[in-house]
CSV table of C-alpha atoms in Angstrom, one decimal:
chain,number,residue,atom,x,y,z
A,1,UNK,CA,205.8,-70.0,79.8
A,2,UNK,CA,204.0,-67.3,78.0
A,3,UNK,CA,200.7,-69.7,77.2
A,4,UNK,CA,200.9,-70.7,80.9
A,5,UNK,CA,201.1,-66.1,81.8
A,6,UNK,CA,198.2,-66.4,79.7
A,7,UNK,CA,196.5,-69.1,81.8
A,8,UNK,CA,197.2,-67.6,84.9
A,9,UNK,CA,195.4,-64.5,83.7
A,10,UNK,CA,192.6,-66.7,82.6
A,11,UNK,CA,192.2,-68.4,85.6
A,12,UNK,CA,192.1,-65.3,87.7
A,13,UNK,CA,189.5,-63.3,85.4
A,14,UNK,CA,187.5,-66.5,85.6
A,15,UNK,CA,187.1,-66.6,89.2
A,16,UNK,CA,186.4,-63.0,90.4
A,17,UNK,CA,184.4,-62.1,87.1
A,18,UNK,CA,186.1,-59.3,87.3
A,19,UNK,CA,189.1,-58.0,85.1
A,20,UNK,CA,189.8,-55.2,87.3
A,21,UNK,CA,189.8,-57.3,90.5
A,22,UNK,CA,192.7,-60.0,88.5
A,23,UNK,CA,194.7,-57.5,87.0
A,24,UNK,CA,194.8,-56.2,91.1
A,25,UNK,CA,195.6,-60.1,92.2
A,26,UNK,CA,198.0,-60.0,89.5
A,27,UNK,CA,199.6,-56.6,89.7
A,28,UNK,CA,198.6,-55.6,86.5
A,29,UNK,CA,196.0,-53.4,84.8
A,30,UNK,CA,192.3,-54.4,83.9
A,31,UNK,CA,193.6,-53.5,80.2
A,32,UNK,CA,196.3,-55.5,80.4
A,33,UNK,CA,193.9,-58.9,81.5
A,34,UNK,CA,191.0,-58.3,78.7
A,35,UNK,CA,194.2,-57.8,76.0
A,36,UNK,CA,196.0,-60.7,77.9
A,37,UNK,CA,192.0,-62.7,77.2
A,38,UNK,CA,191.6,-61.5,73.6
A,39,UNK,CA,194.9,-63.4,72.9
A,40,UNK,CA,194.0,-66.6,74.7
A,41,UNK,CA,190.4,-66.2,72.8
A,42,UNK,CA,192.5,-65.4,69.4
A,43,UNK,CA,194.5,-68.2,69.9
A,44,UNK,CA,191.8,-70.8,70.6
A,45,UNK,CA,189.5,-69.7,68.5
A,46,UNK,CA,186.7,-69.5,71.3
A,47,UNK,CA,184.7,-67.2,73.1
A,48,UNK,CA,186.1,-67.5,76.8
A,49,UNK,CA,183.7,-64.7,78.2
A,50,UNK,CA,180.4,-62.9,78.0
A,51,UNK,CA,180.9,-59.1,78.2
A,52,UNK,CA,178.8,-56.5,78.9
A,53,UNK,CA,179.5,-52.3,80.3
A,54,UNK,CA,179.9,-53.8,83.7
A,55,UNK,CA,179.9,-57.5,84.1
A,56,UNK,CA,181.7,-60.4,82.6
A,57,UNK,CA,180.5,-64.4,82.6
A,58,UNK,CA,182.1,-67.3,81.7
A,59,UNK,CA,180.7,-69.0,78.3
A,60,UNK,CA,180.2,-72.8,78.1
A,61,UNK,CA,183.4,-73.2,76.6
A,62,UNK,CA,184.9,-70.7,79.3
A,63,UNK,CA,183.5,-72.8,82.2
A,64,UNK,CA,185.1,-76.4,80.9
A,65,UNK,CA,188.4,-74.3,80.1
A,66,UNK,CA,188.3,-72.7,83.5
A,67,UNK,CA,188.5,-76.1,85.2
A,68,UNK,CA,190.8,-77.5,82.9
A,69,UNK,CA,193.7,-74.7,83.4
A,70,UNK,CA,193.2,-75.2,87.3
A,71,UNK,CA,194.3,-78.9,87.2
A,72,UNK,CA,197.3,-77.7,84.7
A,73,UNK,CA,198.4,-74.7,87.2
A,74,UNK,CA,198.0,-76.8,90.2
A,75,UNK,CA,200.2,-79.2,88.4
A,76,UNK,CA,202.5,-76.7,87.8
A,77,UNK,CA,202.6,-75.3,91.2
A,78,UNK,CA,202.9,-78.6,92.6
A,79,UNK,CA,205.9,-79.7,90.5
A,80,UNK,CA,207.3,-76.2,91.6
A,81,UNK,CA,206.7,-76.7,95.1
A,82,UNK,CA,208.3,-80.1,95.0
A,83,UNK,CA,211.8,-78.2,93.9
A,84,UNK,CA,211.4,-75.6,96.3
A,85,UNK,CA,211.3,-77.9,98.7
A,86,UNK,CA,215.0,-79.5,97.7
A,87,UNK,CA,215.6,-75.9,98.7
A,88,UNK,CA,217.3,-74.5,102.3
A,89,UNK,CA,214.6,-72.2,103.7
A,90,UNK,CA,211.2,-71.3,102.7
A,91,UNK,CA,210.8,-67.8,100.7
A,92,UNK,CA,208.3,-65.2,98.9
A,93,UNK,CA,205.2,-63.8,99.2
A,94,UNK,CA,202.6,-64.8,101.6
A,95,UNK,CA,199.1,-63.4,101.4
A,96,UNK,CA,197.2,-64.0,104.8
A,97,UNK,CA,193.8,-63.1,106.7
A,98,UNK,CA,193.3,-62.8,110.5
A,99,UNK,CA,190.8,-61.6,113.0
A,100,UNK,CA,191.4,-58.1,113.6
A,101,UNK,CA,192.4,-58.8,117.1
A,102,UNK,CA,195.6,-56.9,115.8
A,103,UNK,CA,197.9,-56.8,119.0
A,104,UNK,CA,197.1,-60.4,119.4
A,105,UNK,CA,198.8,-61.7,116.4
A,106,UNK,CA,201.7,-59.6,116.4
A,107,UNK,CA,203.9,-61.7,118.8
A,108,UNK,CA,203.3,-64.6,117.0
A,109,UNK,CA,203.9,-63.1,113.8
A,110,UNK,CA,206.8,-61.2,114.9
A,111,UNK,CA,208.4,-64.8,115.6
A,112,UNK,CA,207.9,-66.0,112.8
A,113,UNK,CA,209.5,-63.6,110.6
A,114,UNK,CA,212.7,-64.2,112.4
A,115,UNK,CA,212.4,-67.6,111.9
A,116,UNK,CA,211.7,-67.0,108.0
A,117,UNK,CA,213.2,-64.0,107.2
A,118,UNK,CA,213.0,-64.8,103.2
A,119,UNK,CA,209.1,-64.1,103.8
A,120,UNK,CA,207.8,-61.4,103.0
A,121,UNK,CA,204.2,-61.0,105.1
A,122,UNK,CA,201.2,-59.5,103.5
A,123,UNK,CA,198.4,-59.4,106.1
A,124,UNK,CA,195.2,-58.3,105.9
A,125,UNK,CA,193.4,-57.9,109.2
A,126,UNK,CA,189.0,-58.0,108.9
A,127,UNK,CA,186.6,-60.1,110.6
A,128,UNK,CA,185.2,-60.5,107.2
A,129,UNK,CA,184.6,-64.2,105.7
A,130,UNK,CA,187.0,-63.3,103.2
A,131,UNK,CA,187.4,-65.2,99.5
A,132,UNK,CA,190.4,-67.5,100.0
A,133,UNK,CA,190.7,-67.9,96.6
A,134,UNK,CA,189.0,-65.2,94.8
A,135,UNK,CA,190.9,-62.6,97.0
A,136,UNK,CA,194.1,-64.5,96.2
A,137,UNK,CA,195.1,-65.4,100.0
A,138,UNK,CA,197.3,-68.5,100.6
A,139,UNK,CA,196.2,-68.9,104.1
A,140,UNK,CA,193.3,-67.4,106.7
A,141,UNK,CA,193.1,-68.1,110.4
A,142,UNK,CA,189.3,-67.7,111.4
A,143,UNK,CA,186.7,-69.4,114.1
A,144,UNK,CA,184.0,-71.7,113.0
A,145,UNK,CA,183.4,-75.0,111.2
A,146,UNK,CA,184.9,-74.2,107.7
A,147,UNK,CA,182.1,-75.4,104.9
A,148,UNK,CA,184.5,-74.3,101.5
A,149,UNK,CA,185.2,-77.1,100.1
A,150,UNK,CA,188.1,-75.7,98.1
A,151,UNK,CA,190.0,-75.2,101.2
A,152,UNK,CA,192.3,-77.1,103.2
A,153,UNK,CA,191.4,-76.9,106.6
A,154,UNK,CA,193.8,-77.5,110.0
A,155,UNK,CA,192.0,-77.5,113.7
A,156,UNK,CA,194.3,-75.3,115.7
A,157,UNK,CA,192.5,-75.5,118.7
A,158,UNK,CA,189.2,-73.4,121.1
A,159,UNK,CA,188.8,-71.2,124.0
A,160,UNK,CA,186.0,-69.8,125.3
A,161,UNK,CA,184.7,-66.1,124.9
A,162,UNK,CA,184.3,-64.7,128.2
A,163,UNK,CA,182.9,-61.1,129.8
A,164,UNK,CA,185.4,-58.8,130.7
A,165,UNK,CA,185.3,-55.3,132.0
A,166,UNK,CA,187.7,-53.4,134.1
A,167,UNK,CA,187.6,-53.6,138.3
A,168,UNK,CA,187.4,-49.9,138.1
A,169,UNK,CA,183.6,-50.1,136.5
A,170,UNK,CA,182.7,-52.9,138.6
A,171,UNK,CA,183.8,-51.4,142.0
A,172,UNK,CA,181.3,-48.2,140.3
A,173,UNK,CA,178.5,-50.3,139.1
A,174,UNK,CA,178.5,-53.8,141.4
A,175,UNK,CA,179.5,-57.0,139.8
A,176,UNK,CA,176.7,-58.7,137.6
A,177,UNK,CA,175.6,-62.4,139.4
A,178,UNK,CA,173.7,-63.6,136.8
A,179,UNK,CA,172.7,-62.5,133.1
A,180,UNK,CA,169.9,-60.9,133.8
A,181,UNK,CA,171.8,-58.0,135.8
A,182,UNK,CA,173.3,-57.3,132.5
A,183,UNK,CA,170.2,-55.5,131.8
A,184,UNK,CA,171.8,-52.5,134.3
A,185,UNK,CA,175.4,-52.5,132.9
A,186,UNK,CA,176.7,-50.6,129.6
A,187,UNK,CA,177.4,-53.3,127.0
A,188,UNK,CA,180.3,-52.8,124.2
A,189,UNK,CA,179.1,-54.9,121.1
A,190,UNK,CA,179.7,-56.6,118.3
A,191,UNK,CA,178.5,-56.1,115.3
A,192,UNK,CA,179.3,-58.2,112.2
A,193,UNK,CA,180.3,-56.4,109.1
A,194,UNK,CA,179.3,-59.1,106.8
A,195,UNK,CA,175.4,-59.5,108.1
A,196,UNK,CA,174.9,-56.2,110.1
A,197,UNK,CA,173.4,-58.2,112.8
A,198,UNK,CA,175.2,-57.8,116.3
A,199,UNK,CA,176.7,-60.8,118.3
A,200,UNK,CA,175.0,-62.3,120.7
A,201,UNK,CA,176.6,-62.7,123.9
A,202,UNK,CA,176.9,-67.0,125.1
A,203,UNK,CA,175.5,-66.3,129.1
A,204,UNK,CA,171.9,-65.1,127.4
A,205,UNK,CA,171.2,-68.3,125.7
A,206,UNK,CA,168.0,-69.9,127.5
A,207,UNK,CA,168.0,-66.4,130.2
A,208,UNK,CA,165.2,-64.4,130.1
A,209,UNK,CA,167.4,-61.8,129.5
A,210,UNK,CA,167.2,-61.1,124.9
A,211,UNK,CA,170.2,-59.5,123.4
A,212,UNK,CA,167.9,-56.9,122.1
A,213,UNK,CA,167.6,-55.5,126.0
A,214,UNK,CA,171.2,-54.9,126.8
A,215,UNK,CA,171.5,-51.3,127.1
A,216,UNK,CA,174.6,-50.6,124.4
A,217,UNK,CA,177.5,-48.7,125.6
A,218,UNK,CA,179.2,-48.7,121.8
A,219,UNK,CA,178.8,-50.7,119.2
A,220,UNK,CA,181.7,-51.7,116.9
A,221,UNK,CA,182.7,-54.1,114.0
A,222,UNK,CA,186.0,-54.9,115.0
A,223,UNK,CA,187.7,-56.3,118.6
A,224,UNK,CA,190.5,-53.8,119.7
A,225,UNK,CA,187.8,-51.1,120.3
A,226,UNK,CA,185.8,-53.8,122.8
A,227,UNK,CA,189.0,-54.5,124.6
A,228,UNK,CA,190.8,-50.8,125.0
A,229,UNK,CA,186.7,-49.3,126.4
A,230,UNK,CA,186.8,-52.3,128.6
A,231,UNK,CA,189.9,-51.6,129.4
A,232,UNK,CA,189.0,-47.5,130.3
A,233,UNK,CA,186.1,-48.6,132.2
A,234,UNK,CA,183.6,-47.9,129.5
A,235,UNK,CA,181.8,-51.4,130.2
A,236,UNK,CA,181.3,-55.1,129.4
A,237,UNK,CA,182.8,-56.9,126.5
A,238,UNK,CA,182.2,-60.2,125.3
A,239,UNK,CA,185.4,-61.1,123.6
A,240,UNK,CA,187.7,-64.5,122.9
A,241,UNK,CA,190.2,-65.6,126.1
A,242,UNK,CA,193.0,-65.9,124.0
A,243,UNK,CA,192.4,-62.1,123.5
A,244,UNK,CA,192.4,-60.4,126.7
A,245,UNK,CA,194.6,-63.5,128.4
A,246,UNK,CA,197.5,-60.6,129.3
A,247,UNK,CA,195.4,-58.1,130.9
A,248,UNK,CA,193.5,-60.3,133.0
A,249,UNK,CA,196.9,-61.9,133.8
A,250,UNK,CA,198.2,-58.4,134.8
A,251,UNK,CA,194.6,-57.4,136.4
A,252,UNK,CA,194.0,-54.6,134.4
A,253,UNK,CA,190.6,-56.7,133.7
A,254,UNK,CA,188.5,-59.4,135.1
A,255,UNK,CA,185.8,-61.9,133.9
A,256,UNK,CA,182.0,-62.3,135.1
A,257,UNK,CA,179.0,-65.0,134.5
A,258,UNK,CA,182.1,-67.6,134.3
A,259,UNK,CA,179.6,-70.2,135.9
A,260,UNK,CA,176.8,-69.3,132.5
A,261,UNK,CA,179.5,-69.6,130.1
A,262,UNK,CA,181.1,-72.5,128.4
A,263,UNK,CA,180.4,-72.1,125.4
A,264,UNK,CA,183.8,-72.7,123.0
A,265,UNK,CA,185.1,-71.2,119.8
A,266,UNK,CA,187.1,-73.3,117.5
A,267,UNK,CA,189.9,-72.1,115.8
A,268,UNK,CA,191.5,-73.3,112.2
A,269,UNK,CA,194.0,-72.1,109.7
A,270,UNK,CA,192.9,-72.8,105.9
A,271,UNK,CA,194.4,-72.4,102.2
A,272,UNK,CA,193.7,-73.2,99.0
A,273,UNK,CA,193.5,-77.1,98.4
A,274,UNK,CA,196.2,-78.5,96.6
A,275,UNK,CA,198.3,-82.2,96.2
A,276,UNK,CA,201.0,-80.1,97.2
A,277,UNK,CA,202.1,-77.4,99.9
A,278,UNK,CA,204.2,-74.8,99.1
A,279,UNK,CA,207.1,-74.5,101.6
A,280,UNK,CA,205.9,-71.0,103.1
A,281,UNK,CA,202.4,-71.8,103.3
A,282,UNK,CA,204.0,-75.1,105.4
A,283,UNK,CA,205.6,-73.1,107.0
A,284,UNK,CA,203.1,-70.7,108.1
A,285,UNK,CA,200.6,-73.5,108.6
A,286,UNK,CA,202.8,-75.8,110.8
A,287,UNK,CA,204.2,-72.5,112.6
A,288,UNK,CA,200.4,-71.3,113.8
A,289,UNK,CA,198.9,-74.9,114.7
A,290,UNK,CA,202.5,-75.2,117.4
A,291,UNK,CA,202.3,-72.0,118.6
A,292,UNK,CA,198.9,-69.9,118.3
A,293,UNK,CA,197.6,-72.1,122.0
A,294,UNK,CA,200.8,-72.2,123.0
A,295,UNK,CA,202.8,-69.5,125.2
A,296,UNK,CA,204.6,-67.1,123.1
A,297,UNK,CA,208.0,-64.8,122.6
A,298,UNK,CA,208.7,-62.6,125.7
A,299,UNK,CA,206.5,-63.9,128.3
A,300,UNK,CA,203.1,-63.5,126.5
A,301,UNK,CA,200.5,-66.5,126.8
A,302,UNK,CA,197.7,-67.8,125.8
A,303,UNK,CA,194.9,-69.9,127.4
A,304,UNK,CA,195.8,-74.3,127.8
A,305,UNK,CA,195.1,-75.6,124.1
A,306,UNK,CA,193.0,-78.5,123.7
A,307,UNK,CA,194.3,-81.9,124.8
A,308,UNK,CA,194.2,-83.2,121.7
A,309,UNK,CA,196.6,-82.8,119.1
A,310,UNK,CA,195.6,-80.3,116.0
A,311,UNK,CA,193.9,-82.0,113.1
């Protein structure tokens, strides 16, 4: 068990590059992974890594090790997942990543602690494309076709992004009839932290209207400050149904250009590939693909999900 400690460490070091960031995946200090590497390099009588003030790089040797101890921890995990399975409910730590459309998740995740109280959740909220396995998450829910191919991937299902903005700012400004009357309303926008570049809305694809003339209202790199200005009558939003399906439900906000946009964003819920599932991430995986397009706990609903079944 100590040799396979010593693997783990290994493993982690060689896929961030970074002690610092696997002694944090690890919950231990950088000090603790380089002493934890000088051992495994002692004991094999190899050089694992190139080291330098800043930076470290796997050696030749390190690289066909590296892939090596993956197949013999995945085999590990797998055995251990198939005994945790002969177990009554699924338990531990679960690292996940979802949009920050943080009131939108909660129901859903609210439910499924009760149903799996042995898990403990540790979310991370960002509109990032995060690392799945650098960053040490067992499971991410994002939009768009997934191109990793060291992830797992599970359709969950689509819905549109539509415009919203409060009646309030419509009854004061007049109702836009087509894209190009955008160019006379405030706009709250998008902007994505990983390029910089701001999102452009569906409806202006092939108007004459460019996403560099819509006169910006705020600018923001996260959803719940689109919805809550929409909301105060600050403007237009461009955001996903499933987001705003309760206010529009409850009328606090209503959609415009429905005719100019169809345009559909596809949801899916990935890990880390393996032969075998551990029972949370199962859990957590069969959970979202039921419920996320489905209605949820107390009344709150979501848009019709696809006919088809998830992948």
């Amino acid at each position: 068990m100590e040799h396979l400690g010593a693997l783990q460490v290994f493993v982690r070091a060689g896929e961030t590059r970074s002690f610092t960031a696997a002694g944090q995946q690890l919950g231990i200090s950088a000090s603790a992974v380089s002493k934890a590497i000088v051992r495994l390099e002692a004991r094999l009588g190899v050089r694992l890594f190139h080291r330098s003030t800043r930076t470290i790089h796997l050696t030749p040797e390190g690289t066909l090790f590296l892939e090596r101890c993956r197949r013999i921890l995945c085999e590990v995990e797998a055995a251990e997942a198939e005994l945790q399975h002969t177990q009554a409910t699924p338990s531990g730590l679960l690292r996940i990543s979802l949009p920050s459309v943080g009131s939108l998740f909660m129901p859903l995740l609210g439910a499924f602690q009760r149903l799996y109280p042995d898990i403990t959740l540790d979310i991370d909220y960002s509109d990032r494309l995060v690392d799945v396995i650098e960053e040490g998450f067992d499971a991410v829910i994002r939009s768009g076709t997934p191109s990793d191919s060291r992830l797992t991937a599970r359709r969950l299902g689509s819905c549109r992004r539509v415009l919203i903005g409060s009646p309030a700012y419509f009854a004061q400004t007049g109702t836009p009839e087509r894209p190009e009357d955008l160019a006379r309303h405030a706009c709250l926008l998008y902007r994505f932290p990983s390029t910089g570049k701001l999102d452009v809305w569906p409806v202006l694809r092939g108007s004459a209207l460019s996403p560099q003339e819509l006169p910006v209202g705020m600018v923001t790199n996260t959803l719940d400050p689109q919805l809550s200005f929409a909301e105060q009558g600050f403007g237009i939003a461009c955001l996903p149904e499933l987001a705003v399906h309760a206010p529009l439900q409850q009328g606090r906000l209503v959609t415009v250009l429905d005719a100019y946009n169809q345009e559909q964003m596809v949801f899916y819920v990935l890990w880390p590939a393996s032969r075998q599932l551990s029972p949370k991430i199962r859990a957590f995986v069969d959970f979202v693909a039921a419920r996320l397009f489905r209605p949820w706990p107390e009344g709150v609903g979501t848009p019709v999900s696809d006919s088809g079944a998830p992948a």
